CSV table of C-alpha atoms and ligand atoms in Angstrom, one decimal:
chain,number,residue,atom,x,y,z
A,1,UNK,CA,-63.5,-12.9,-33.1
A,2,UNK,CA,-61.0,-11.5,-35.6
A,3,UNK,CA,-60.5,-7.7,-35.3
A,4,UNK,CA,-57.8,-5.5,-36.7
A,5,UNK,CA,-54.7,-7.2,-35.2
A,6,UNK,CA,-56.0,-10.7,-36.0
A,7,UNK,CA,-56.8,-9.8,-39.6
A,8,UNK,CA,-53.6,-7.8,-40.0
A,9,UNK,CA,-51.4,-10.7,-38.9
A,10,UNK,CA,-53.4,-13.1,-41.2
A,11,UNK,CA,-52.8,-10.7,-44.1
A,12,UNK,CA,-49.1,-10.4,-43.3
A,13,UNK,CA,-48.5,-14.1,-43.1
A,14,UNK,CA,-50.4,-14.9,-46.2
A,15,UNK,CA,-48.8,-12.1,-48.1
A,16,UNK,CA,-45.3,-13.5,-47.3
A,17,UNK,CA,-46.3,-17.0,-48.4
A,18,UNK,CA,-48.5,-16.3,-51.4
A,19,UNK,CA,-47.0,-13.6,-53.5
A,20,UNK,CA,-46.5,-15.1,-56.9
A,21,UNK,CA,-48.6,-18.2,-56.1
A,22,UNK,CA,-50.5,-19.5,-59.1
A,23,UNK,CA,-54.2,-20.3,-58.7
A,24,UNK,CA,-55.4,-23.6,-60.2
A,25,UNK,CA,-59.1,-23.4,-59.3
A,26,UNK,CA,-61.5,-21.9,-56.8
A,27,UNK,CA,-64.5,-23.5,-55.3
A,28,UNK,CA,-67.1,-22.1,-53.0
A,29,UNK,CA,-68.6,-25.0,-51.0
A,30,UNK,CA,-70.2,-22.6,-48.5
A,31,UNK,CA,-73.8,-22.0,-49.3
A,32,UNK,CA,-74.3,-18.2,-49.6
A,33,UNK,CA,-70.6,-17.4,-48.8
A,34,UNK,CA,-70.0,-15.9,-52.3
A,35,UNK,CA,-71.8,-12.6,-52.5
A,36,UNK,CA,-70.9,-11.6,-56.0
A,37,UNK,CA,-71.5,-13.2,-59.4
A,38,UNK,CA,-69.6,-11.1,-61.9
A,39,UNK,CA,-66.8,-11.8,-62.6
A,40,UNK,CA,-67.3,-15.5,-61.9
A,41,UNK,CA,-64.8,-17.4,-59.7
A,42,UNK,CA,-63.6,-19.3,-62.7
A,43,UNK,CA,-61.9,-16.1,-63.8
A,44,UNK,CA,-59.3,-16.7,-61.2
A,45,UNK,CA,-58.0,-20.0,-62.6
A,46,UNK,CA,-54.4,-19.6,-64.0
A,47,UNK,CA,-53.9,-16.2,-62.4
A,48,UNK,CA,-51.3,-15.2,-59.8
A,49,UNK,CA,-51.7,-13.8,-56.3
A,50,UNK,CA,-49.9,-10.5,-56.2
A,51,UNK,CA,-50.4,-9.6,-52.6
A,52,UNK,CA,-52.7,-10.0,-49.5
A,53,UNK,CA,-53.8,-6.9,-47.6
A,54,UNK,CA,-56.3,-5.6,-45.1
A,55,UNK,CA,-58.9,-2.8,-44.9
A,56,UNK,CA,-60.7,-2.6,-41.5
A,57,UNK,CA,-61.6,-6.1,-40.6
A,58,UNK,CA,-61.6,-7.2,-44.2
A,59,UNK,CA,-59.0,-9.2,-46.1
A,60,UNK,CA,-58.0,-8.4,-49.6
A,61,UNK,CA,-56.4,-11.0,-51.8
A,62,UNK,CA,-55.1,-9.2,-54.9
A,63,UNK,CA,-54.9,-11.3,-58.0
A,64,UNK,CA,-53.3,-10.6,-61.4
A,65,UNK,CA,-55.6,-9.2,-64.1
A,66,UNK,CA,-56.8,-6.4,-61.7
A,67,UNK,CA,-59.0,-8.8,-59.6
A,68,UNK,CA,-59.4,-8.9,-55.9
A,69,UNK,CA,-61.1,-11.2,-53.4
A,70,UNK,CA,-62.7,-9.3,-50.6
A,71,UNK,CA,-63.2,-11.5,-47.6
A,72,UNK,CA,-65.0,-10.8,-44.3
A,73,UNK,CA,-64.3,-13.4,-41.6
A,74,UNK,CA,-67.2,-12.1,-39.4
A,75,UNK,CA,-67.1,-13.6,-35.9
A,76,UNK,CA,-65.9,-17.2,-36.6
A,77,UNK,CA,-64.0,-17.3,-39.9
A,78,UNK,CA,-60.4,-17.9,-40.5
A,79,UNK,CA,-58.4,-17.7,-43.7
A,80,UNK,CA,-55.8,-20.4,-43.5
A,81,UNK,CA,-53.1,-21.8,-45.8
A,82,UNK,CA,-52.6,-25.6,-45.9
A,83,UNK,CA,-50.0,-27.7,-47.6
A,84,UNK,CA,-52.6,-30.1,-48.8
A,85,UNK,CA,-56.2,-30.1,-50.0
A,86,UNK,CA,-59.3,-30.4,-47.9
A,87,UNK,CA,-61.4,-33.5,-48.2
A,88,UNK,CA,-64.8,-32.8,-49.9
A,89,UNK,CA,-66.6,-33.4,-46.5
A,90,UNK,CA,-64.8,-30.6,-44.6
A,91,UNK,CA,-67.9,-28.8,-43.4
A,92,UNK,CA,-66.1,-25.7,-42.2
A,93,UNK,CA,-64.9,-24.8,-45.7
A,94,UNK,CA,-66.6,-21.8,-47.3
A,95,UNK,CA,-64.0,-21.0,-50.0
A,96,UNK,CA,-61.2,-23.2,-51.4
A,97,UNK,CA,-58.5,-21.6,-53.5
A,98,UNK,CA,-56.3,-24.3,-54.9
A,99,UNK,CA,-52.8,-23.2,-55.6
A,100,UNK,CA,-49.6,-24.6,-57.1
A,101,UNK,CA,-47.0,-26.2,-54.8
A,102,UNK,CA,-45.0,-24.1,-52.4
A,103,UNK,CA,-41.5,-23.2,-53.3
A,104,UNK,CA,-39.0,-25.4,-51.4
A,105,UNK,CA,-39.0,-24.5,-47.7
A,106,UNK,CA,-41.9,-22.1,-48.2
A,107,UNK,CA,-44.4,-24.0,-46.1
A,108,UNK,CA,-44.1,-25.4,-42.6
A,109,UNK,CA,-46.3,-28.4,-41.9
A,110,UNK,CA,-46.2,-29.2,-45.6
A,111,UNK,CA,-46.6,-32.9,-46.2
A,112,UNK,CA,-48.8,-33.4,-49.2
A,113,UNK,CA,-50.6,-36.7,-49.0
A,114,UNK,CA,-51.1,-38.8,-52.1
A,115,UNK,CA,-53.0,-37.3,-54.9
A,116,UNK,CA,-53.5,-33.9,-53.2
A,117,UNK,CA,-50.2,-32.1,-53.9
A,118,UNK,CA,-50.4,-28.3,-54.1
A,119,UNK,CA,-51.4,-25.8,-51.5
A,120,UNK,CA,-54.8,-24.6,-50.6
A,121,UNK,CA,-56.0,-21.3,-49.2
A,122,UNK,CA,-59.2,-22.0,-47.2
A,123,UNK,CA,-61.8,-19.8,-45.8
A,124,UNK,CA,-63.1,-21.8,-42.9
A,125,UNK,CA,-65.8,-21.0,-40.4
A,126,UNK,CA,-66.4,-22.5,-37.0
A,127,UNK,CA,-69.8,-22.9,-35.3
A,128,UNK,CA,-73.2,-23.4,-36.9
A,129,UNK,CA,-73.8,-20.0,-38.5
A,130,UNK,CA,-72.7,-19.2,-42.0
A,131,UNK,CA,-71.8,-15.5,-41.8
A,132,UNK,CA,-68.4,-15.1,-43.4
A,133,UNK,CA,-68.5,-13.8,-46.9
A,134,UNK,CA,-66.5,-13.3,-50.1
A,135,UNK,CA,-66.8,-11.1,-53.1
A,136,UNK,CA,-64.7,-11.3,-56.3
A,137,UNK,CA,-64.4,-7.8,-57.6
A,138,UNK,CA,-62.4,-5.9,-60.1
A,139,UNK,CA,-59.8,-3.6,-58.5
A,140,UNK,CA,-61.5,-0.5,-59.8
A,141,UNK,CA,-64.8,-1.5,-58.1
A,142,UNK,CA,-63.2,-2.0,-54.7
A,143,UNK,CA,-63.4,1.6,-53.4
A,144,UNK,CA,-67.1,1.8,-54.3
A,145,UNK,CA,-68.0,-1.6,-52.8
A,146,UNK,CA,-71.0,-1.1,-50.5
A,147,UNK,CA,-69.3,-2.1,-47.2
A,148,UNK,CA,-65.8,-0.7,-47.9
A,149,UNK,CA,-67.2,2.6,-49.1
A,150,UNK,CA,-68.8,3.2,-45.6
A,151,UNK,CA,-65.7,2.4,-43.6
A,152,UNK,CA,-64.1,5.1,-41.4
A,153,UNK,CA,-60.4,5.7,-41.1
A,154,UNK,CA,-58.1,2.9,-39.9
A,155,UNK,CA,-57.8,2.6,-36.1
A,156,UNK,CA,-54.1,1.7,-36.5
A,157,UNK,CA,-51.3,2.7,-37.0
A,158,UNK,CA,-52.2,6.4,-37.3
A,159,UNK,CA,-55.9,7.3,-36.7
A,160,UNK,CA,-56.9,10.9,-37.2
A,161,UNK,CA,-57.5,13.1,-34.2
A,162,UNK,CA,-60.6,11.9,-32.4
A,163,UNK,CA,-62.4,15.2,-31.9
A,164,UNK,CA,-64.5,15.1,-35.0
A,165,UNK,CA,-64.7,11.3,-35.1
A,166,UNK,CA,-66.2,10.9,-31.7
A,167,UNK,CA,-68.4,13.9,-31.5
A,168,UNK,CA,-72.0,12.9,-30.5
A,169,UNK,CA,-73.9,11.3,-27.7
A,170,UNK,CA,-73.3,7.6,-28.3
A,171,UNK,CA,-71.4,5.7,-25.6
A,172,UNK,CA,-67.7,5.2,-26.4
A,173,UNK,CA,-67.8,1.4,-26.6
A,174,UNK,CA,-70.4,1.7,-29.3
A,175,UNK,CA,-68.7,4.5,-31.2
A,176,UNK,CA,-65.4,2.7,-31.2
A,177,UNK,CA,-66.9,-0.5,-32.6
A,178,UNK,CA,-68.8,1.3,-35.3
A,179,UNK,CA,-66.8,0.6,-38.4
A,180,UNK,CA,-68.2,3.7,-40.1
A,181,UNK,CA,-66.7,5.8,-37.4
A,182,UNK,CA,-63.3,4.1,-37.1
A,183,UNK,CA,-62.3,0.8,-38.8
A,184,UNK,CA,-60.9,-2.3,-37.1
A,185,UNK,CA,-62.1,-2.4,-33.5
A,186,UNK,CA,-64.6,-4.9,-32.2
A,187,UNK,CA,-66.0,-6.1,-28.9
A,188,UNK,CA,-62.7,-7.7,-27.7
A,189,UNK,CA,-60.3,-4.9,-28.2
A,190,UNK,CA,-62.7,-2.1,-27.3
A,191,UNK,CA,-62.7,-3.4,-23.7
A,192,UNK,CA,-58.9,-3.4,-23.6
A,193,UNK,CA,-58.6,0.1,-25.2
A,194,UNK,CA,-61.1,1.7,-22.8
A,195,UNK,CA,-59.4,0.0,-19.8
A,196,UNK,CA,-56.0,1.3,-20.9
A,197,UNK,CA,-57.4,4.8,-21.4
A,198,UNK,CA,-59.2,4.6,-18.0
A,199,UNK,CA,-62.5,5.7,-19.6
A,200,UNK,CA,-66.0,4.4,-18.9
A,201,UNK,CA,-67.5,2.4,-21.7
A,202,UNK,CA,-70.7,4.5,-21.2
A,203,UNK,CA,-69.0,7.9,-21.4
A,204,UNK,CA,-70.2,9.8,-24.5
A,205,UNK,CA,-67.6,10.5,-27.1
A,206,UNK,CA,-68.7,14.1,-27.4
A,207,UNK,CA,-68.1,14.6,-23.6
A,208,UNK,CA,-64.4,13.8,-23.7
A,209,UNK,CA,-62.0,16.6,-22.9
A,210,UNK,CA,-58.8,17.1,-24.8
A,211,UNK,CA,-56.6,15.2,-22.4
A,212,UNK,CA,-59.1,12.2,-22.4
A,213,UNK,CA,-59.1,12.2,-26.2
A,214,UNK,CA,-55.3,12.1,-26.3
A,215,UNK,CA,-55.3,9.2,-23.8
A,216,UNK,CA,-57.8,7.3,-25.8
A,217,UNK,CA,-56.0,7.8,-29.1
A,218,UNK,CA,-52.8,6.6,-27.4
A,219,UNK,CA,-54.6,3.6,-26.0
A,220,UNK,CA,-56.0,2.7,-29.5
A,221,UNK,CA,-52.7,2.8,-31.2
A,222,UNK,CA,-50.8,1.2,-28.3
A,223,UNK,CA,-53.2,-1.7,-27.6
A,224,UNK,CA,-53.6,-2.7,-31.2
A,225,UNK,CA,-49.9,-2.3,-31.9
A,226,UNK,CA,-49.0,-4.4,-28.9
A,227,UNK,CA,-51.4,-7.1,-29.9
A,228,UNK,CA,-49.9,-7.2,-33.4
A,229,UNK,CA,-46.3,-7.4,-31.9
A,230,UNK,CA,-47.5,-10.3,-29.9
A,231,UNK,CA,-48.9,-12.1,-32.9
A,232,UNK,CA,-45.7,-11.5,-34.8
A,233,UNK,CA,-44.1,-13.8,-32.3
A,234,UNK,CA,-47.0,-16.2,-31.8
A,235,UNK,CA,-48.8,-16.7,-35.1
A,236,UNK,CA,-47.5,-18.9,-37.9
A,237,UNK,CA,-49.0,-20.6,-40.9
A,238,UNK,CA,-51.4,-22.2,-41.5
A,239,UNK,CA,-53.0,-19.6,-39.1
A,240,UNK,CA,-54.4,-21.3,-36.1
A,241,UNK,CA,-58.1,-22.0,-35.6
A,242,UNK,CA,-57.8,-20.2,-32.2
A,243,UNK,CA,-55.7,-17.1,-32.3
A,244,UNK,CA,-53.8,-16.5,-29.0
A,245,UNK,CA,-55.4,-13.2,-28.1
A,246,UNK,CA,-53.4,-11.4,-25.4
A,247,UNK,CA,-56.5,-10.0,-23.6
A,248,UNK,CA,-56.3,-8.7,-20.0
A,249,UNK,CA,-59.8,-7.4,-19.4
A,250,UNK,CA,-62.3,-8.7,-22.0
A,251,UNK,CA,-63.8,-12.0,-20.7
A,252,UNK,CA,-61.8,-11.6,-17.5
A,253,UNK,CA,-64.7,-10.4,-15.3
A,254,UNK,CA,-64.4,-11.7,-11.8
A,255,UNK,CA,-60.6,-11.6,-11.9
A,256,UNK,CA,-58.4,-8.9,-10.3
A,257,UNK,CA,-57.7,-5.8,-12.4
A,258,UNK,CA,-54.0,-6.1,-13.6
A,259,UNK,CA,-53.5,-2.5,-12.7
A,260,UNK,CA,-55.3,-1.8,-9.4
A,261,UNK,CA,-56.4,-5.2,-8.1
A,262,UNK,CA,-60.1,-4.3,-8.0
A,263,UNK,CA,-62.5,-6.9,-9.3
A,264,UNK,CA,-63.2,-6.7,-13.1
A,265,UNK,CA,-66.9,-6.5,-13.8
A,266,UNK,CA,-69.1,-7.3,-16.8
A,267,UNK,CA,-72.2,-5.6,-18.0
A,268,UNK,CA,-74.6,-6.8,-20.7
A,269,UNK,CA,-75.3,-4.4,-23.5
A,270,UNK,CA,-77.6,-5.5,-26.3
A,271,UNK,CA,-76.3,-9.0,-27.3
A,272,UNK,CA,-72.8,-8.8,-25.9
A,273,UNK,CA,-70.8,-8.3,-22.7
A,274,UNK,CA,-68.6,-5.4,-21.8
A,275,UNK,CA,-65.8,-6.0,-19.3
A,276,UNK,CA,-64.3,-3.1,-17.3
A,277,UNK,CA,-62.7,-2.1,-14.0
A,278,UNK,CA,-64.9,0.0,-11.8
A,279,UNK,CA,-62.0,1.5,-9.9
A,280,UNK,CA,-60.0,2.4,-13.0
A,281,UNK,CA,-62.8,3.4,-15.3
A,282,UNK,CA,-66.1,4.4,-13.6
A,283,UNK,CA,-65.0,6.0,-10.3
A,284,UNK,CA,-66.0,2.8,-8.5
A,285,UNK,CA,-69.6,2.7,-9.9
A,286,UNK,CA,-71.0,-0.6,-11.1
A,287,UNK,CA,-72.7,-0.2,-14.5
A,288,UNK,CA,-76.3,-1.2,-15.0
A,289,UNK,CA,-77.4,-3.5,-17.7
A,290,UNK,CA,-79.2,-1.7,-20.5
A,291,UNK,CA,-80.7,-4.8,-22.1
A,292,UNK,CA,-84.3,-4.5,-22.8
A,293,UNK,CA,-84.8,-8.2,-22.2
A,294,UNK,CA,-83.8,-7.6,-18.6
A,295,UNK,CA,-86.6,-5.2,-18.1
A,296,UNK,CA,-89.1,-7.6,-19.5
A,297,UNK,CA,-88.2,-10.6,-17.3
B,301,LIG,ZN1,-58.4,-1.3,-12.1
């Protein structure tokens, strides 16, 4: 589940490795992965990658000639760099960007097998769903692109004050995951952030007092920043299939709270699970499921 720290480390590693790389060809074997048609992917052949960046949970591969690949990994995608080319039957591949060879020493794990020299940037997706997507845009179309145009301010490194952002009656865990409110946080890191801030996931954003807002902002910046510092040590190319997410609360229900020792709990909300510590976050109260399906059973 790549969120801001996972996408940011991917962008950093690829940026280091790919600046100046020349594109030989681009294929989109994933049915429906390519969500744009003009300019065509063939426009990329012969051009250079000028940098790799991030906006929210999206990756941006900037290419010479004012072009940019906008990539959303969704829940199960990875953008990985290999020292050789994928076989035609690699069913996880959604997009293959074939590149010139790495400069000497530029790629670990770089042992080109016969007939497949050159590097390959691969958008791969694990599981059965095809949800990850790609658009090839002109740089001047990027800001107006329908998804990017709706994104809120970046959650890291310096989000704006939360007072205006979080006004309203929606529960915090929902507000913080809403990319139009604040960009980069998803269902994994929201649990960690609220646990760090000692706030109930169901508390309404508009009900926070000034001290709670300050605590929450500090938790957002601190938790995402620490995750990134961890990845700086732990993540190398080609970018692993499974990123070593340093989570303490999310998916740790049933275990002891690392802060107070109370048992971490989980509550189902719509189609996902929120983990939290009752003693630290909800004054000891156990939260009730709000899934409609529960009521109908
Ligand atoms: Zn606790």
